[in-house]
XYZ file of N, CA and C in Angstrom:
504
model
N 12.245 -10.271 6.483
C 12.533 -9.711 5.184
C 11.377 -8.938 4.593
N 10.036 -8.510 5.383
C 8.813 -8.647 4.806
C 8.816 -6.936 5.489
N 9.306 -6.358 6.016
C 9.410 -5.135 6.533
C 10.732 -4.892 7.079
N 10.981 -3.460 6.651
C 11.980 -2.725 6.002
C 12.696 -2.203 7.788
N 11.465 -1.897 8.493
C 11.925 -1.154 9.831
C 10.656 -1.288 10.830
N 10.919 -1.608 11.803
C 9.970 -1.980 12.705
C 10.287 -0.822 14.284
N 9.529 -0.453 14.450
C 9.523 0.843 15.694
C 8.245 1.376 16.657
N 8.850 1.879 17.783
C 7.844 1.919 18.675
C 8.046 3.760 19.159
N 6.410 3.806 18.587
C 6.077 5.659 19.126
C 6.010 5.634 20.666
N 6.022 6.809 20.998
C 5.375 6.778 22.469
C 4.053 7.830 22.520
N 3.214 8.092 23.217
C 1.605 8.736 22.998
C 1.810 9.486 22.623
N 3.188 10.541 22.330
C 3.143 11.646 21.574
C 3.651 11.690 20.306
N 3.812 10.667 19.533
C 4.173 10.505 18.419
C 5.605 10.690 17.998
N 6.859 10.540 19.380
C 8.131 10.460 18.826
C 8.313 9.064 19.016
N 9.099 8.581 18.402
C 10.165 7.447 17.678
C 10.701 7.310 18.930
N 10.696 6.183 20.030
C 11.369 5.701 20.991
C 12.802 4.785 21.190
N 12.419 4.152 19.564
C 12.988 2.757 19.490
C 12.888 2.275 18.129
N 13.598 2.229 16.937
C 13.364 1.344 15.869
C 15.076 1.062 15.326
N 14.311 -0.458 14.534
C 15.356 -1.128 14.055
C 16.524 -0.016 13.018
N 15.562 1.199 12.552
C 16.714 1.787 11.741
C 16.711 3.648 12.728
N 18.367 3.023 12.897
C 18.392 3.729 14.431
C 18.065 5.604 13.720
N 18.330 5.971 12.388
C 18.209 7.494 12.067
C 17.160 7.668 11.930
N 16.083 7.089 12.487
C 14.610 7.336 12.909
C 14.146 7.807 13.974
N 14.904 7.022 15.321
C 14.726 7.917 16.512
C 14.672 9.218 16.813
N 13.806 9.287 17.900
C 13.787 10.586 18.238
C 12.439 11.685 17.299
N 12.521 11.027 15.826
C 11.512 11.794 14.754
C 10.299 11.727 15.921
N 9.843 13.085 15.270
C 8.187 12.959 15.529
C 7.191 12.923 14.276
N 6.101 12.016 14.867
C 5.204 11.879 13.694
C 3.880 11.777 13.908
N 3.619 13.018 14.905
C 2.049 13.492 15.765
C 1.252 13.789 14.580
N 1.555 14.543 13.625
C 0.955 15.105 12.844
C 0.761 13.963 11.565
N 1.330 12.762 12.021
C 1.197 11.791 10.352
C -0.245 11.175 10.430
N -1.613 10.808 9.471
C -2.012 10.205 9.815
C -2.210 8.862 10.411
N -1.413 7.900 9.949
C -0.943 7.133 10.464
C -0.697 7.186 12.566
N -0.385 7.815 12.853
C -0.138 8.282 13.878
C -1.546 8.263 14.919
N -2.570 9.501 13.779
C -3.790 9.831 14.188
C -4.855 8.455 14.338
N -5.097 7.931 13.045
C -5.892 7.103 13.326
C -5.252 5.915 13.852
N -3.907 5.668 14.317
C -2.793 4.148 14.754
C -3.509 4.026 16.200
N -3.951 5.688 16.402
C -4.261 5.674 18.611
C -5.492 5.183 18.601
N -6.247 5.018 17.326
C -7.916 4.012 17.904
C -7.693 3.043 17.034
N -6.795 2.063 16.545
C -6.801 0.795 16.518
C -5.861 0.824 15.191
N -6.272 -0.513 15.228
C -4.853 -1.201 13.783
C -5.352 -0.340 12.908
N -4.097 0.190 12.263
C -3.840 0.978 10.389
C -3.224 0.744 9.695
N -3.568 0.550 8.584
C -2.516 0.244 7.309
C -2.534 1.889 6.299
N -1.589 2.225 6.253
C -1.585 3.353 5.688
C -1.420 3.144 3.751
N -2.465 3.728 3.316
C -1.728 3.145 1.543
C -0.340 3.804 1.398
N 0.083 2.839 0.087
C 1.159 2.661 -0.344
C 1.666 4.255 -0.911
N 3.213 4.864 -0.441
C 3.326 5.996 -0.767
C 4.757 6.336 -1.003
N 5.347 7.546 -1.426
C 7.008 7.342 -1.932
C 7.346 8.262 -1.092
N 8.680 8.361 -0.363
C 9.074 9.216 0.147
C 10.718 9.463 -0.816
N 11.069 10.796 -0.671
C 12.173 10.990 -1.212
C 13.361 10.272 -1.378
N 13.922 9.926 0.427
C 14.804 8.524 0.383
C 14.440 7.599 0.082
N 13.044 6.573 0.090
C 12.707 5.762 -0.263
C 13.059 5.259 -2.279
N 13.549 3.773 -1.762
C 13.967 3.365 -3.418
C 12.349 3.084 -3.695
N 11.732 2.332 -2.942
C 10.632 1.334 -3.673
C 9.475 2.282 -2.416
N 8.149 2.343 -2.806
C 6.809 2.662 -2.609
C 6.824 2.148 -1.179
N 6.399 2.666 0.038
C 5.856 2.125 1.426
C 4.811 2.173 1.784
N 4.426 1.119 2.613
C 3.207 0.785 3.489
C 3.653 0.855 5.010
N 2.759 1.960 5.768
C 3.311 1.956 7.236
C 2.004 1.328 7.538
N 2.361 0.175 8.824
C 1.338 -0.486 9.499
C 1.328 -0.329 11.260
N 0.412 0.276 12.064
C 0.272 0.440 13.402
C -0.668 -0.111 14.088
N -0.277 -0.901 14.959
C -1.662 -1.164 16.162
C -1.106 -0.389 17.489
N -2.060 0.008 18.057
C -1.702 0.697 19.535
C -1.291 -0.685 20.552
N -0.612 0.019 21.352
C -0.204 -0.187 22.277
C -0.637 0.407 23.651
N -1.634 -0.765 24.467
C -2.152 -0.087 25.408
C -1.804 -0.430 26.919
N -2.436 0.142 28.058
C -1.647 -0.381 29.411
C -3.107 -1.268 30.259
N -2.534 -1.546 30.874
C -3.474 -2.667 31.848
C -5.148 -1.828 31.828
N -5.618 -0.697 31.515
C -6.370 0.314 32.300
C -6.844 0.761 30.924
N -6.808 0.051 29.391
C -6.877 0.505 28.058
C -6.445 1.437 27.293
N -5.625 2.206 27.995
C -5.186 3.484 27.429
C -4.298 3.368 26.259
N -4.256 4.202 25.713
C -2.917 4.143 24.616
C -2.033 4.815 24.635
N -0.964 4.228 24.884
C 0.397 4.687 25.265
C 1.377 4.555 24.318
N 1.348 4.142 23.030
C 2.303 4.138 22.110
C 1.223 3.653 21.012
N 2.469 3.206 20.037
C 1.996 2.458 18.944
C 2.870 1.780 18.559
N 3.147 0.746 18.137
C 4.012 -0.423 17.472
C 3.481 -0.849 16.253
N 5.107 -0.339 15.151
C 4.371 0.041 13.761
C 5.585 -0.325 12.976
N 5.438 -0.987 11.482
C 6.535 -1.362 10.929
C 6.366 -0.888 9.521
N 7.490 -0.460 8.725
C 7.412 -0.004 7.153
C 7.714 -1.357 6.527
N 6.934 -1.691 5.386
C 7.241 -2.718 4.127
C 7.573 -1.745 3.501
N 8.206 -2.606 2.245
C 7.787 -1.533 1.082
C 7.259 -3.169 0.005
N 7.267 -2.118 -1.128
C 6.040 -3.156 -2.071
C 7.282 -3.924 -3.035
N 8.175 -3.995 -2.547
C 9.327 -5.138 -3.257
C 9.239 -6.275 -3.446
N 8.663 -6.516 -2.164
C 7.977 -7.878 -1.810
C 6.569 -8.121 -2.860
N 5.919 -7.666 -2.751
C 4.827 -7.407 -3.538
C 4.782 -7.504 -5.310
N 5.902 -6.769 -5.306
C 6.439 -6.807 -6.553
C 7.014 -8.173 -6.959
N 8.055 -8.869 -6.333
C 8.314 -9.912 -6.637
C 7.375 -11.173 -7.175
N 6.279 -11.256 -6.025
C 4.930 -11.809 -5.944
C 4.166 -12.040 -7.216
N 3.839 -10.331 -7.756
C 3.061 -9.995 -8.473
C 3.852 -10.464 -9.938
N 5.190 -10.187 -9.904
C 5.532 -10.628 -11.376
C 6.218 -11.814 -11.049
N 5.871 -12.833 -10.658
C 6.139 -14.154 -11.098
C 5.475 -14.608 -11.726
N 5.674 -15.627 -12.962
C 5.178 -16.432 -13.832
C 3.370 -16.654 -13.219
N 2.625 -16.915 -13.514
C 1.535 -16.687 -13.237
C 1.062 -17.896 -13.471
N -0.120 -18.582 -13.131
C -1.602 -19.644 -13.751
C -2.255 -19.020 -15.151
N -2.261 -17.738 -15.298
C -3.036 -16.890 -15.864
C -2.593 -16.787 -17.456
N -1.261 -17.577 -17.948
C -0.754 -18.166 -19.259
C 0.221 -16.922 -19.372
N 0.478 -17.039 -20.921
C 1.523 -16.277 -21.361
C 0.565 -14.631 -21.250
N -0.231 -14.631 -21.449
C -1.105 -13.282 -21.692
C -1.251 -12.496 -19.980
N -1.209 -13.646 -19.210
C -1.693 -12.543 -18.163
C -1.014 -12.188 -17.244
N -1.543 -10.977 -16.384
C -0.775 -10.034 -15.578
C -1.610 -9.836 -14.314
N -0.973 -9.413 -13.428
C -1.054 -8.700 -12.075
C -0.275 -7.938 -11.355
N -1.190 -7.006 -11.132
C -0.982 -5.610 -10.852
C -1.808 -4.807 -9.911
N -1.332 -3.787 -9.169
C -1.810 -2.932 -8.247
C -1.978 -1.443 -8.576
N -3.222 -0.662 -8.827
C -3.258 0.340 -8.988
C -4.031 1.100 -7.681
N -3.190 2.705 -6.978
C -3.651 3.288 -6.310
C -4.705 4.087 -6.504
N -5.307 4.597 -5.274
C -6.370 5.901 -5.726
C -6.578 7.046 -6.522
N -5.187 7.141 -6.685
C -4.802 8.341 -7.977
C -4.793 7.889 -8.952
N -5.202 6.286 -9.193
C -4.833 5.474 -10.621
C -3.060 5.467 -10.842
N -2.722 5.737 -10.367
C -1.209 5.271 -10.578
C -0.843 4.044 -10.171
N 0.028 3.824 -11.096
C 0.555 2.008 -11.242
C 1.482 1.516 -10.013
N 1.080 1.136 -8.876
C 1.625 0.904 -7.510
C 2.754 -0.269 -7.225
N 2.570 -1.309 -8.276
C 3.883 -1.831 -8.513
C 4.573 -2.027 -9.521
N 5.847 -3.020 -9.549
C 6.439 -2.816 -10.992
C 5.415 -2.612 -12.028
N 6.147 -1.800 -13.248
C 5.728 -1.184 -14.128
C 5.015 -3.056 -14.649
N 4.066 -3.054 -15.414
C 3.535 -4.697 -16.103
C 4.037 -3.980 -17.625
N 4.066 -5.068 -18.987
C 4.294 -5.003 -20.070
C 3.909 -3.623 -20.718
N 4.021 -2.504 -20.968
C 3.591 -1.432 -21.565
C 3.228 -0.529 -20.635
N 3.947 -0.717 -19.812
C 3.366 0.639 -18.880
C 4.990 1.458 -17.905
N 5.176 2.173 -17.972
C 6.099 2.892 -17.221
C 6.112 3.133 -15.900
N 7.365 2.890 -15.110
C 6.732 2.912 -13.480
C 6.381 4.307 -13.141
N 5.351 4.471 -12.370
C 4.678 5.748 -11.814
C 4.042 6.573 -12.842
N 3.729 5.352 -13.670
C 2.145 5.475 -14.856
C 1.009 5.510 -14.488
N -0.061 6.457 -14.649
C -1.105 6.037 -14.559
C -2.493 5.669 -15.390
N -3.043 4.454 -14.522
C -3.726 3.656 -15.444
C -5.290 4.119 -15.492
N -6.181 3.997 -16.446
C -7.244 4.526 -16.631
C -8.310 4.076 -16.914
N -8.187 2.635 -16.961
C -9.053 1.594 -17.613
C -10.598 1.762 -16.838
N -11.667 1.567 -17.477
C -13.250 1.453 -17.159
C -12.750 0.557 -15.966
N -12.121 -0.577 -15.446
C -12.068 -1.393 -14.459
C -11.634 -0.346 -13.643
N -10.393 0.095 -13.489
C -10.015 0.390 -12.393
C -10.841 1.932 -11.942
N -11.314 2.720 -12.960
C -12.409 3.615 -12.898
C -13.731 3.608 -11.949
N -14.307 2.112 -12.296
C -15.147 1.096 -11.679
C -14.896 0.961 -10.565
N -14.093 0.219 -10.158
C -13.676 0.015 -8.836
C -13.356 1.084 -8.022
N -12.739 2.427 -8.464
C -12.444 3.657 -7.563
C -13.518 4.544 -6.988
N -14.335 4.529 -8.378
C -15.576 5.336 -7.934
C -16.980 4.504 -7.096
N -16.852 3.239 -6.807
C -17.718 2.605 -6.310
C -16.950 1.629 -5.031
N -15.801 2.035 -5.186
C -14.743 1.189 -3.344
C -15.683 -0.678 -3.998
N -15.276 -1.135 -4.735
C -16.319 -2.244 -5.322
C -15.532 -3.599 -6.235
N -15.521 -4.980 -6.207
C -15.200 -5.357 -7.034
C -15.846 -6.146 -8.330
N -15.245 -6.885 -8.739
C -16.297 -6.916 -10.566
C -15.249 -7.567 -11.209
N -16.097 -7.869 -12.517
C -15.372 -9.006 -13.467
C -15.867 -8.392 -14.989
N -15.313 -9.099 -15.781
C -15.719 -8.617 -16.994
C -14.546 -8.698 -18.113
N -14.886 -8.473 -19.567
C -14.391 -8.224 -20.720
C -14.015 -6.834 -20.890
N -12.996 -6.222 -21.073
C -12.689 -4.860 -21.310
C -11.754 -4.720 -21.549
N -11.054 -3.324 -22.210
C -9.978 -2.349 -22.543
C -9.058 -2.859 -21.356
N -7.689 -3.085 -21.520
C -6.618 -3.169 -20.857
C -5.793 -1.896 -20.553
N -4.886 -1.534 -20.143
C -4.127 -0.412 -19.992
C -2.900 -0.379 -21.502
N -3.017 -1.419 -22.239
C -2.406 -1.468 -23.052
C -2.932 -1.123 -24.422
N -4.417 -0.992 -24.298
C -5.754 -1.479 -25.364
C -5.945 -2.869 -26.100
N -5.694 -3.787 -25.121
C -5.987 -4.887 -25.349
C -7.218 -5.410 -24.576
N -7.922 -6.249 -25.618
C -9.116 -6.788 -25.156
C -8.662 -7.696 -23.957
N -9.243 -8.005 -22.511
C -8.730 -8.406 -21.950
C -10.067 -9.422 -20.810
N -9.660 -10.497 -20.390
C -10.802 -10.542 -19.248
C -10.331 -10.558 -18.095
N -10.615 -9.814 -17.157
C -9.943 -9.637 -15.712
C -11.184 -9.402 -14.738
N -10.311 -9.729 -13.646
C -11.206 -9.651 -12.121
C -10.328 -8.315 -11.786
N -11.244 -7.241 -10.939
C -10.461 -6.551 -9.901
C -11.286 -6.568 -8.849
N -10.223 -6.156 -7.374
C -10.968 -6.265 -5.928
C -10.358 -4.698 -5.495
N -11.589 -3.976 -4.549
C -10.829 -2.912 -4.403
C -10.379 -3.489 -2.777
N -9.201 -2.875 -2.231
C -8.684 -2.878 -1.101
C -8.481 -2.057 -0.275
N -9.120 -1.850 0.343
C -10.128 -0.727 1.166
C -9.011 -0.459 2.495
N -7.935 -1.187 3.089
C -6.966 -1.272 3.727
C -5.726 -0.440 3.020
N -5.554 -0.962 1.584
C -4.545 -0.166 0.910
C -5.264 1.149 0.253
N -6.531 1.191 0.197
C -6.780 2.352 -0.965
C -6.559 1.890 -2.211
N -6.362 0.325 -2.837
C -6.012 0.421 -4.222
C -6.846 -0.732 -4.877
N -6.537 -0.653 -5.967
C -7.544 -1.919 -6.805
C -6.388 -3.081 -7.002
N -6.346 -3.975 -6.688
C -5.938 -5.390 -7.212
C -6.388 -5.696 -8.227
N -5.827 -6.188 -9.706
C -6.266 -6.407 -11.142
C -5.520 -7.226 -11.254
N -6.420 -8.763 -12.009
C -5.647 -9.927 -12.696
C -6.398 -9.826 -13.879
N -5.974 -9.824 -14.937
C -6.117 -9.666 -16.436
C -5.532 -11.286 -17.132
N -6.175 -11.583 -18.499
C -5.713 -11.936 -19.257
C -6.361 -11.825 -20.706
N -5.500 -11.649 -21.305
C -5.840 -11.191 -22.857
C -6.291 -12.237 -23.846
């Protein structure tokens, strides 16, 4: 339930084989994902495609033959539904607090949190902090709401995004 479609490239970047069969055949030489999947595991950050309802994460490790070569890649789409669910359940963090994912563009990567609109972006000194320094940190500060707030963020150097737990 944790990924959406699971599929296998072959060294030239077409679609051999996946669970959602109007994928086959695609090529995707030119995706990065693709590029950096042929020298080892990738997690691609979180991104929207047109058909897509909810935000995706493509994940690849190569696939190699007796002799090390790389001959495919075996790679599966999530999307952040899951994530989402996660993130807005009732919390430890009391009635005040939240968690949330913001990308490299500062845009709000999962469900929208209390005052914010989905595919908002957030601007706070934290997540500022964390983008311009790939870094994480703690502290008292401005919320995305302008609420005084104390939160941890971690940046996630796999997704490209900042992880933020707040409470007011």
């Amino acid at each position: 339930g944790r990924l959406n479609e699971v599929f296998l490239l072959d060294r030239y970047g077409k679609v051999v084989l996946s669970t959602d069969s109007s994928q086959e055949n695609k090529a995707y030489n030119n995706e990065i994902f693709f590029q950096k999947g042929r020298l080892g595991a990738y997690v691609q950050a979180p991104y929207t495609t047109p058909a897509a309802e909810h935000r995706l994460i493509t994940l690849v490790v190569p696939v190699r033959s007796d002799s090390g070569e790389t001959i495919g890649l075996l790679g599966g789409r999530a999307n952040l539904s899951v994530m989402n669910r996660i993130m807005g359940e009732p919390s430890r963090l009391g009635a005040t607090g939240e968690t949330y994912l913001v990308g490299r563009n500062q845009r709000l990567l999962t469900e929208p949190t209390a005052g914010a609109q989905k595919g908002s972006y957030v601007t706070t000194a934290a997540v500022q902090t964390a983008l311009e320094g790939e870094t994480s940190g703690r502290g008292q500060y401005i919320n995305h709401r302008g609420e005084s707030v104390i939160g941890v963020f971690r940046w996630l150097p796999e997704l490209q995004a900042v992880l933020l737990a707040e409470q007011a």
